[in-house]
Short mmCIF file of C-alpha atoms and ligand atoms in Angstrom, two decimals:
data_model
loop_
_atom_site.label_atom_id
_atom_site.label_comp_id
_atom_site.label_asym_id
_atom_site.label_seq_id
_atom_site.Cartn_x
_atom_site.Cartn_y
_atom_site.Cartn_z
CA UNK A 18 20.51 8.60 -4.86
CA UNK A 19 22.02 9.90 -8.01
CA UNK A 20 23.49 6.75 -8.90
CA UNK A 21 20.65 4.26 -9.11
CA UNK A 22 18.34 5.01 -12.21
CA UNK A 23 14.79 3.52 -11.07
CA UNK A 24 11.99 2.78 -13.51
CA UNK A 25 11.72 -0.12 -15.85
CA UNK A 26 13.67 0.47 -18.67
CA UNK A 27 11.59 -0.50 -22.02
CA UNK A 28 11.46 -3.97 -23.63
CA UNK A 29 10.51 -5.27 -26.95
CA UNK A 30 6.36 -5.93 -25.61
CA UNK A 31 5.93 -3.07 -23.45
CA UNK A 32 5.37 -0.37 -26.39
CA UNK A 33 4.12 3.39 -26.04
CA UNK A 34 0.45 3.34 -26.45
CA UNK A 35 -2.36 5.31 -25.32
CA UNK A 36 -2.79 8.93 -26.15
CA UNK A 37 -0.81 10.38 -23.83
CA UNK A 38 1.71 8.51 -24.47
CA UNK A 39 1.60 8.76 -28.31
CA UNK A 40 1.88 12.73 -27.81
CA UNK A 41 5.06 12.39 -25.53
CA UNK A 42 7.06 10.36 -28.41
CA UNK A 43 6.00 13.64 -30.95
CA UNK A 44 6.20 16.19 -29.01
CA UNK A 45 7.49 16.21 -25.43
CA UNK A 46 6.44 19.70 -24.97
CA UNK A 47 3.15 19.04 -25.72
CA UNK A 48 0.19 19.95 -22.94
CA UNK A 49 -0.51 16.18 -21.07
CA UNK A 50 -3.15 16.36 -18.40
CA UNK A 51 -5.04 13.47 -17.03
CA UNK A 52 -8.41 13.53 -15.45
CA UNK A 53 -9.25 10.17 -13.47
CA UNK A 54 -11.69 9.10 -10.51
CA UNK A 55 -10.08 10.06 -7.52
CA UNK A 56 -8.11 7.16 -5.82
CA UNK A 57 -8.06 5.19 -2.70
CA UNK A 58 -5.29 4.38 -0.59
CA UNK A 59 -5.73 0.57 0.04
CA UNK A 60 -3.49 -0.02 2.74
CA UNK A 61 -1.97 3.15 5.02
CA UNK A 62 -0.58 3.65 7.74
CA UNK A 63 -1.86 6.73 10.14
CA UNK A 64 -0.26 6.57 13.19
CA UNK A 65 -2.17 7.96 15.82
CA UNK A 66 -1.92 11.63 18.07
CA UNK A 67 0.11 14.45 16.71
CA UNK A 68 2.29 12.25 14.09
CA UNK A 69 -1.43 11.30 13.16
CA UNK A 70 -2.33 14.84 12.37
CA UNK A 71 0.75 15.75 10.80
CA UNK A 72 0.84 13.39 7.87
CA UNK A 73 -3.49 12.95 7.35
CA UNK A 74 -3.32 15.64 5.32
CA UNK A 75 -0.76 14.23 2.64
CA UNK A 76 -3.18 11.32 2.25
CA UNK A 77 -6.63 13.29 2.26
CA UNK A 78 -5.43 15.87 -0.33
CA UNK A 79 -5.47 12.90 -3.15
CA UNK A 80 -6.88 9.74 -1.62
CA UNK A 81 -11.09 9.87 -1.57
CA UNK A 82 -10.74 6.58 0.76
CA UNK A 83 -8.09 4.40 2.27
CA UNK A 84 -7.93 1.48 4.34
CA UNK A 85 -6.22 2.24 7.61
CA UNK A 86 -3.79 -0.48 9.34
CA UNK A 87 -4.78 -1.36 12.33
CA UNK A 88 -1.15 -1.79 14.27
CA UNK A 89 -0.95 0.89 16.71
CA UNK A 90 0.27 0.35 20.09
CA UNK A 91 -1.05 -1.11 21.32
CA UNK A 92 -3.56 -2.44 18.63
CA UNK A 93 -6.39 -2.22 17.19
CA UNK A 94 -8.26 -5.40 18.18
CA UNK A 95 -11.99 -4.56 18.94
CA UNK A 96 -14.41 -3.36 17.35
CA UNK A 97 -15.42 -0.67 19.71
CA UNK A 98 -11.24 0.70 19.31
CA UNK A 99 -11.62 1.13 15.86
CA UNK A 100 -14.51 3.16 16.53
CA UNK A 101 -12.96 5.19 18.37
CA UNK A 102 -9.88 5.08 15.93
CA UNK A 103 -11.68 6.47 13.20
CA UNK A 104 -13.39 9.28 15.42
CA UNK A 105 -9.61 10.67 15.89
CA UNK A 106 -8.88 10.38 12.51
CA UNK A 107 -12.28 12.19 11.73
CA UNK A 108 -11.62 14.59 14.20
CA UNK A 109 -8.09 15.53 13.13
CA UNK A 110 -9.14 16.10 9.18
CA UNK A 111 -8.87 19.82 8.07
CA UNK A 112 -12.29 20.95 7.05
CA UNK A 113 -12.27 21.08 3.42
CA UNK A 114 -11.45 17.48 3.24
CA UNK A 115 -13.48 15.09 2.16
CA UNK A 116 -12.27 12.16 3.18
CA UNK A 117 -13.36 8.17 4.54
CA UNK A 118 -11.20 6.23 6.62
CA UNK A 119 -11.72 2.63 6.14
CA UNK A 120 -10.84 0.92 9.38
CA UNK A 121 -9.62 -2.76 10.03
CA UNK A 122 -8.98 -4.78 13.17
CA UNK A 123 -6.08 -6.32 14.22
CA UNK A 124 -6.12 -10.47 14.53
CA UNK A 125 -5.17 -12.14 17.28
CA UNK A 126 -4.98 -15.66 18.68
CA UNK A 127 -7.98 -14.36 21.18
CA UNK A 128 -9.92 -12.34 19.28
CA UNK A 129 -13.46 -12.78 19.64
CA UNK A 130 -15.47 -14.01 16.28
CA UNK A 131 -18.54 -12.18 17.79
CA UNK A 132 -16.81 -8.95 18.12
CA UNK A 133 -15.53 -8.80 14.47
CA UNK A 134 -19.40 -9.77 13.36
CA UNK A 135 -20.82 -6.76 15.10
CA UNK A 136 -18.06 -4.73 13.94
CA UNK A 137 -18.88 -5.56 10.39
CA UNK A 138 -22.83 -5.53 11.05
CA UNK A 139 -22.15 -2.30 12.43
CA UNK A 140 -20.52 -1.09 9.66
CA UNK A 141 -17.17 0.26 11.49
CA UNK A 142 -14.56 -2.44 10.04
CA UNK A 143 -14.34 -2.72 6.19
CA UNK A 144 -11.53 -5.87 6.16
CA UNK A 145 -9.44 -7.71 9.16
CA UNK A 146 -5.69 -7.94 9.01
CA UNK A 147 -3.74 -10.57 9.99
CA UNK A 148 -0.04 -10.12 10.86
CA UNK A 149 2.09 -13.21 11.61
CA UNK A 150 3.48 -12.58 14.55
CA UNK A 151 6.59 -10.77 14.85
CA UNK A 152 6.68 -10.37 11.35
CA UNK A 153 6.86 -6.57 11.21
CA UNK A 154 6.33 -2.81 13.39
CA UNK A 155 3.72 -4.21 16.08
CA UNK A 156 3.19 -7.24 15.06
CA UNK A 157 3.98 -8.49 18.35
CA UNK A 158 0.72 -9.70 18.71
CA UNK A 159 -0.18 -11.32 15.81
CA UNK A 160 -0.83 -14.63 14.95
CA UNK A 161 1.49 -17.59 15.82
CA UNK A 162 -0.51 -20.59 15.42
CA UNK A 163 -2.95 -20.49 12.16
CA UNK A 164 -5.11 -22.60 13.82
CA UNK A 165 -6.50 -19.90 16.46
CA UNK A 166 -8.24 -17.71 13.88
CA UNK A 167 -10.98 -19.78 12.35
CA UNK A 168 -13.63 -18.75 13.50
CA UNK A 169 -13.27 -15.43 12.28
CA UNK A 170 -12.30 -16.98 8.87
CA UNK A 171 -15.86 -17.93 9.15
CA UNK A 172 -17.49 -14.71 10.01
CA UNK A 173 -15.29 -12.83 6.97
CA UNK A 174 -16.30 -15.53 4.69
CA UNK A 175 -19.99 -15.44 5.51
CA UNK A 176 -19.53 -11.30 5.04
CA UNK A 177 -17.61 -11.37 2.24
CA UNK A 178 -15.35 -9.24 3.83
CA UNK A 179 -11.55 -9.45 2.88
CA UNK A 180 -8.78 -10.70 5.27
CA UNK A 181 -5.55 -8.46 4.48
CA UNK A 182 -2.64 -10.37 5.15
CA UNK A 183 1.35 -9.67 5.50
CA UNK A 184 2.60 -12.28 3.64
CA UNK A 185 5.90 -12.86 5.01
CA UNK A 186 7.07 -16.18 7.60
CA UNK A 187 8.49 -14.49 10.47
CA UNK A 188 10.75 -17.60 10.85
CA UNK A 189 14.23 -16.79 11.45
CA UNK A 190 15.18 -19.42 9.80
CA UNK A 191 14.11 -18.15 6.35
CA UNK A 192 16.34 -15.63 4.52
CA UNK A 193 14.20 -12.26 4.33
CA UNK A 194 13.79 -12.01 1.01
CA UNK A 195 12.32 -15.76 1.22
CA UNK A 196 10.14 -14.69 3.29
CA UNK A 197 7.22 -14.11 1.26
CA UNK A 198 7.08 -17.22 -1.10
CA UNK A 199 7.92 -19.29 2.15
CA UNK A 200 4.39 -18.27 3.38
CA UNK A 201 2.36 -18.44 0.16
CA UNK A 202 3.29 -22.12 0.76
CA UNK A 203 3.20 -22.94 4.20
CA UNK A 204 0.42 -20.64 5.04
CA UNK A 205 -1.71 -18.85 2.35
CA UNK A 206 -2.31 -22.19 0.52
CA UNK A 207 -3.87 -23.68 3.61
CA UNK A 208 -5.88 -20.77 4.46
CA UNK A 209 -7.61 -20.62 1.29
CA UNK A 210 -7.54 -24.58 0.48
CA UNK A 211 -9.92 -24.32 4.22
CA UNK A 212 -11.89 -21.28 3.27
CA UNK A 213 -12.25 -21.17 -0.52
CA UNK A 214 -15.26 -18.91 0.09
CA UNK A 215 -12.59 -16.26 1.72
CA UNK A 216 -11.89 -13.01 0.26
CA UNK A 217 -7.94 -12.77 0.67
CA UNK A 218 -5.89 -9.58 -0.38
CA UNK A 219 -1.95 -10.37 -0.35
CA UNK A 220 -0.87 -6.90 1.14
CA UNK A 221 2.31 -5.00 -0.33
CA UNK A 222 3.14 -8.11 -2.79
CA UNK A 223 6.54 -7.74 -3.90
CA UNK A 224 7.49 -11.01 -5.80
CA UNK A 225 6.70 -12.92 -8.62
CA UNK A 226 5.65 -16.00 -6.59
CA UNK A 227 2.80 -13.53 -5.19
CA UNK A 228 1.80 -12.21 -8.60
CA UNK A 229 1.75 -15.75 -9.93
CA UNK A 230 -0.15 -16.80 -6.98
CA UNK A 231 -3.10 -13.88 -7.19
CA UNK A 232 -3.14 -15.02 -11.24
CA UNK A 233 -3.61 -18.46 -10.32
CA UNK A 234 -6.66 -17.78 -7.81
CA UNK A 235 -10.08 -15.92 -9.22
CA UNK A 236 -11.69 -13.15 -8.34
CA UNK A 237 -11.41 -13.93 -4.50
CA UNK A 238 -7.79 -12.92 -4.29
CA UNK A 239 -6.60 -9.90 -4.96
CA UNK A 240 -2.88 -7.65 -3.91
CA UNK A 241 -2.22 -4.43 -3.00
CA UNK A 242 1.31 -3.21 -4.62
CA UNK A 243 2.83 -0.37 -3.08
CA UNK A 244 4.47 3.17 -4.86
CA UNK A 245 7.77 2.45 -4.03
CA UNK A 246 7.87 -1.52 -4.62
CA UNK A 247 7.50 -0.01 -8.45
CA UNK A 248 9.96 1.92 -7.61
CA UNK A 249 12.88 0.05 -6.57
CA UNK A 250 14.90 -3.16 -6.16
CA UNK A 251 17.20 -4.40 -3.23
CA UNK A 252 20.23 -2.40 -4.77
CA UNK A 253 18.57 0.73 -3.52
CA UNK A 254 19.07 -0.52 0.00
CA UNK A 255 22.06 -1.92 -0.10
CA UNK A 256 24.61 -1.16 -2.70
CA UNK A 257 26.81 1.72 -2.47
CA UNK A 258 25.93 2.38 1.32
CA UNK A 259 23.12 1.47 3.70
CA UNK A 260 19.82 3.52 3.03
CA UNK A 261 17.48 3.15 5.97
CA UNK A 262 14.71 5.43 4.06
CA UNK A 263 14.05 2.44 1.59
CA UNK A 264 13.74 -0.44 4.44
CA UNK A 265 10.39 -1.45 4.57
CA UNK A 266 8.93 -4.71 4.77
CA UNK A 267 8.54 -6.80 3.03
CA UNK A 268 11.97 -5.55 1.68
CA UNK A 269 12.41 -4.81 -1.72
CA UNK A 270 13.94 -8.04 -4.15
CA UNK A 271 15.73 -8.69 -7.00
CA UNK A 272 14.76 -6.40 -10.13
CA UNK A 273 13.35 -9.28 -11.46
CA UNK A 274 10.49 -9.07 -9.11
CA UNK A 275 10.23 -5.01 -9.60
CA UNK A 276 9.41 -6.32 -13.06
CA UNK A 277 6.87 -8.04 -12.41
CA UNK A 278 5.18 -5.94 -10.06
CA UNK A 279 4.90 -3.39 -12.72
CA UNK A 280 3.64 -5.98 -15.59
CA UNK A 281 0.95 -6.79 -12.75
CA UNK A 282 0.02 -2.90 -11.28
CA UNK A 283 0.34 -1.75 -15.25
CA UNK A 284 -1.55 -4.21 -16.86
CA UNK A 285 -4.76 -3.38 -15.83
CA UNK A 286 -5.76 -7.06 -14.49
CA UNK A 287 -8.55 -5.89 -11.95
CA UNK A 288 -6.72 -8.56 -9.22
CA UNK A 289 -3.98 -5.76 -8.43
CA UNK A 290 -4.75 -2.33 -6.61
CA UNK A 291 -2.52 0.41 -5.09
CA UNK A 292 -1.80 0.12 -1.59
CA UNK A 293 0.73 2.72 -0.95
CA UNK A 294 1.90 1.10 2.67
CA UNK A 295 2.75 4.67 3.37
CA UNK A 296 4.16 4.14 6.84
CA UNK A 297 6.03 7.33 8.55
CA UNK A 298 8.09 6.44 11.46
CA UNK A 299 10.64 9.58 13.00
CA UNK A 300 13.71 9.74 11.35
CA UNK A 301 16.16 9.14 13.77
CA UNK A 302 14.29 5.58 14.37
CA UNK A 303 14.81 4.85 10.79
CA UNK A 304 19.01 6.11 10.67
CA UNK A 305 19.26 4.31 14.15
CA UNK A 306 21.54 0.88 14.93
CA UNK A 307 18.31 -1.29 14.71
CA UNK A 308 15.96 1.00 12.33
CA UNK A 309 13.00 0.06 11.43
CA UNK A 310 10.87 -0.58 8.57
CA UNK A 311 8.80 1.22 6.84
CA UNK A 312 8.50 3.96 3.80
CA UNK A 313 6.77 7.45 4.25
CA UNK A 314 5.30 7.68 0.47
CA UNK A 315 1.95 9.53 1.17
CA UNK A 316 2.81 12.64 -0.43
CA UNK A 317 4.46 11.65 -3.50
CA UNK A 318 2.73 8.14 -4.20
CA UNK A 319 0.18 9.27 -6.90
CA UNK A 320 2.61 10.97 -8.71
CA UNK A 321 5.23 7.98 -8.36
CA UNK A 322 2.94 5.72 -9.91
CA UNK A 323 1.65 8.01 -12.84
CA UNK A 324 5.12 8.62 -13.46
CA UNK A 325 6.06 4.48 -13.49
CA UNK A 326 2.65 3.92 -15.70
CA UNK A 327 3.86 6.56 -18.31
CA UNK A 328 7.50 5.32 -18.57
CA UNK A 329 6.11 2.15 -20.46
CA UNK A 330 3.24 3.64 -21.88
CA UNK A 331 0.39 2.29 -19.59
CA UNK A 332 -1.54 5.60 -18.34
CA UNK A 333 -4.43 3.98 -19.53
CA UNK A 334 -4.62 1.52 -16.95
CA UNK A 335 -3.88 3.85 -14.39
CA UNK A 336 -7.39 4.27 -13.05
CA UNK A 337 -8.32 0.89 -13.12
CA UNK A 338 -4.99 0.54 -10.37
CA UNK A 339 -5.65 3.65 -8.65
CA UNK A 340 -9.19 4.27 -8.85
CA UNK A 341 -11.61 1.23 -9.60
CA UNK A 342 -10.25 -2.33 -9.21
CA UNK A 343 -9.68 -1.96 -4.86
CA UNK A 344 -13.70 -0.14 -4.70
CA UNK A 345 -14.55 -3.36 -6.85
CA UNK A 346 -12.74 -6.11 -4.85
CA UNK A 347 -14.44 -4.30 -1.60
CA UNK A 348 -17.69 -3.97 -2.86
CA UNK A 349 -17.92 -0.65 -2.97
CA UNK A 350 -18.58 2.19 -5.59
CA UNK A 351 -15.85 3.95 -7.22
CA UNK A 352 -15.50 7.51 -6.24
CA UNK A 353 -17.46 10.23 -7.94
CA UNK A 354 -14.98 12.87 -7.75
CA UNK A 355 -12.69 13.10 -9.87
CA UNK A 356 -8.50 14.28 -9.56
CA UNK A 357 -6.58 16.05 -12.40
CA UNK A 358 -2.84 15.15 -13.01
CA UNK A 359 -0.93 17.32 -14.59
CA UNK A 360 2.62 16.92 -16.95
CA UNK A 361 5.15 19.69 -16.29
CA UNK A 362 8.65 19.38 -17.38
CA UNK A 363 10.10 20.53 -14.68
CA UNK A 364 10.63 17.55 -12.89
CA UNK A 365 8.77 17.98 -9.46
CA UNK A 366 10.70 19.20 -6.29
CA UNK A 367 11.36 16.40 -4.06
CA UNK A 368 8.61 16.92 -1.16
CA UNK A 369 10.14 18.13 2.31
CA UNK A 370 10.17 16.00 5.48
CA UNK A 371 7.54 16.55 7.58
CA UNK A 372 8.79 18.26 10.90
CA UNK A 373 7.12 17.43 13.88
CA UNK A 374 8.25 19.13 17.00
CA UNK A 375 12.44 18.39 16.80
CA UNK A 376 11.52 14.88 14.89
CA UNK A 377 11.26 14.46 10.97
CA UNK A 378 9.39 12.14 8.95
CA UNK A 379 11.66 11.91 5.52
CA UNK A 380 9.37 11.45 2.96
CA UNK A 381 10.53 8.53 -0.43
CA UNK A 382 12.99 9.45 -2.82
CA UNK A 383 11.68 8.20 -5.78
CA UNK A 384 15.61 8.32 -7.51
CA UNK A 385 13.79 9.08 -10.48
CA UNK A 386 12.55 12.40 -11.94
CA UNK A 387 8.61 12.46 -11.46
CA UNK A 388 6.35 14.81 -14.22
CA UNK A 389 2.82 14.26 -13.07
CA UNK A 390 1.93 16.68 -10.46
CA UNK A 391 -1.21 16.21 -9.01
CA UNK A 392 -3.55 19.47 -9.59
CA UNK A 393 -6.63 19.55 -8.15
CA UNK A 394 -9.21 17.35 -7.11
CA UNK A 395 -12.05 17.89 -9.42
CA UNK A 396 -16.15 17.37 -7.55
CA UNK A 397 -18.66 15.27 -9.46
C1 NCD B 10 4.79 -0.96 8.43
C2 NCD B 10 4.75 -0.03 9.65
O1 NCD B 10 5.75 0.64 9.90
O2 NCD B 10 3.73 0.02 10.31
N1 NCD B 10 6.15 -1.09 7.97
C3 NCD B 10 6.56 -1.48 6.75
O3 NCD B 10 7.77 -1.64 6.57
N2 NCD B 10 5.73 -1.68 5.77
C4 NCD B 10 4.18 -2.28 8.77
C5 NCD B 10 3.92 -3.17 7.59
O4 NCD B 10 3.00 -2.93 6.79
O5 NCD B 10 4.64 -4.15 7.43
ZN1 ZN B 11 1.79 -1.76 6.03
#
């Protein structure tokens, strides 16, 4: 990784400010602790059974909340599944955490408008997520024909709760990294131009046509952006040799976009939250001749993004990203607690893969030295 410097290197309008930041320029040896709500995880993925159990705990050390992806296999559809989905997760969490999984159901072409009501009146789902089909892991059973799911457009709408959506046309047709301003046309537009009432959160955005598009439409819309989209461009994947660990989707673009995304997750615009899209998946599925997608970022994503925030001097908006603006776009309170980061500068070891039986679950490589180590978390 040596050779690919991530991080956005400074420009003329992206000055140090804020008092941490101030102190760094003096005097780099300077104590720098932060204390900020704790944060919420707005779009992980948990697995389920023993790979489950193994990587819970990098999330519930940090995260007070997060909302949990529904694409198991086989899915998530009902509401009684993610019931029991959340009991396991429950179940599995070490004692001393305190920690809420958020649950969401899994849209398909059948699923049953009167099912995802009592699911919400019930109080077990917190958002439905929508995954053209064959668009990524699972997504098998998604949705083909756009049609098919309006009646449940009706029921979110009436709840005000949000529809999460992959963003990406899984036409082959469409060059990948298209993918995702292909579908802001041909399918997000119409969705919300038919539901204008519908709370809509662009999942894992990772180009400018996204950020434009969540600018361009009120408080109803909203994205998640992920650690490692911060963190890194296409290069990282492809230059210089294949690297399976940073194929997710959607796949990283052009630094261009990277740009972007951090002007958008930095600048403290309550439309943009982090969703870490912490996804494990064994290693030897990921270094295999058809790997597949998805970055394992749970134990090192908090630290990632303090680290991106105070390379241009933005640590003051780093609690409205991490901590407030998802709770607000939900509906919910912001957490109580509180989390202390920490500045050391000894840049942080790189975290270990996670060993499960003979498999291993290699965790991102940020290709950049991280300082904030995350201390403690700190009750209300
Ligand atoms: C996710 C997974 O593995 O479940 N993979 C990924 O590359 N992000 C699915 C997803 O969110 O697309
Ligand atoms: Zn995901």
């Amino acid at each position: 990784m040596a050779e690919f410097q991530a991080g956005l290197p400074p420009t003329g309008d992206q000055k140090l400010h804020g008092p941490a930041a101030a102190s760094a320029q003096t005097n780099p040896l300077e104590h720098r602790e932060l204390q900020i709500r704790k944060p919420d995880d707005w779009h992980l993925h948990l697995r389920d059974g023993h790979l489950m159990e193994a990587v819970l705990p990098a999330t519930a050390r940090v995260f007070a909340r997060a909302l949990v992806m529904p694409n198991l296999d086989p899915p998530v559809i009902t509401g009684r599944q993610a019931a029991t989905y959340r009991q396991r997760i429950v179940s599995a969490l070490p004692r001393h955490f305190m920690f809420t999984p958020l649950m969401t159901l899994y849209l398909t072409e059948d699923t049953d408008p009167f099912d995802v009501r009592k699911a919400i009146e019930h109080g077990i789902v917190t958002a439905v997520k929508l995954y053209p089909a064959d668009s990524t892991t699972n997504s098998q059973r998604g949705v083909r024909n756009f049609d098919t799911i309006r009646g449940v457009v009706d029921v979110l709408s009436e709840f005000g709760v949000p529809l999460c959506i992959h963003g990406e046309v899984a036409d082959f047709a469409i060059d990948v990294f298209d993918r995702e301003a292909v579908f802001i046309e041909r399918v997000l537009e119409p969705i919300q131009r038919s539901a204008p009432e519908l709370k809509i959160v662009l999942e894992h955005v990772t180009t400018k046509e996204g950020v434009d598009y969540v600018l361009a439409n009120g408080a109803s819309t909203a994205a998640t952006i992920t650690a490692h989209h911060l963190l890194i461009n296409r290069n990282h994947i492809l230059a210089g040799g294949l690297r399976p660990h940073y194929y997710c989707l959607p796949v990283a673009k052009r630094e261009r976009h990277r740009i972007e995304l951090i002007k958008a997750a930095t600048s403290g615009g309550s439309s943009f939250f982090l969703g870490t899209d912490s996804a494990p998946h064994f290693d030897r599925k990921k270094e295999a001749i058809c790997g597949c997608a998805g970055i394992f970022s749970a134990p090192n994503a908090l630290s990632c993004v303090a680290q991106v925030f105070d390379d241009i001097g933005a640590l003051k908006h780093l609690e409205s990203f991490v901590s407030i603006n998802g709770a607000k776009f939900y509906g919910l309170d912001a957490n109580q607690d509180s989390i202390r980061l920490e500045w050391q500068e000894e840049p942080i070891e790189l975290s270990q893969p996670i060993s499960y039986g003979t498999d291993k679950v290699t965790v991102f490589n940020p290709g950049i030295d991280l300082h904030w180590k995350v201390c403690s978390a700190v009750e209300a």
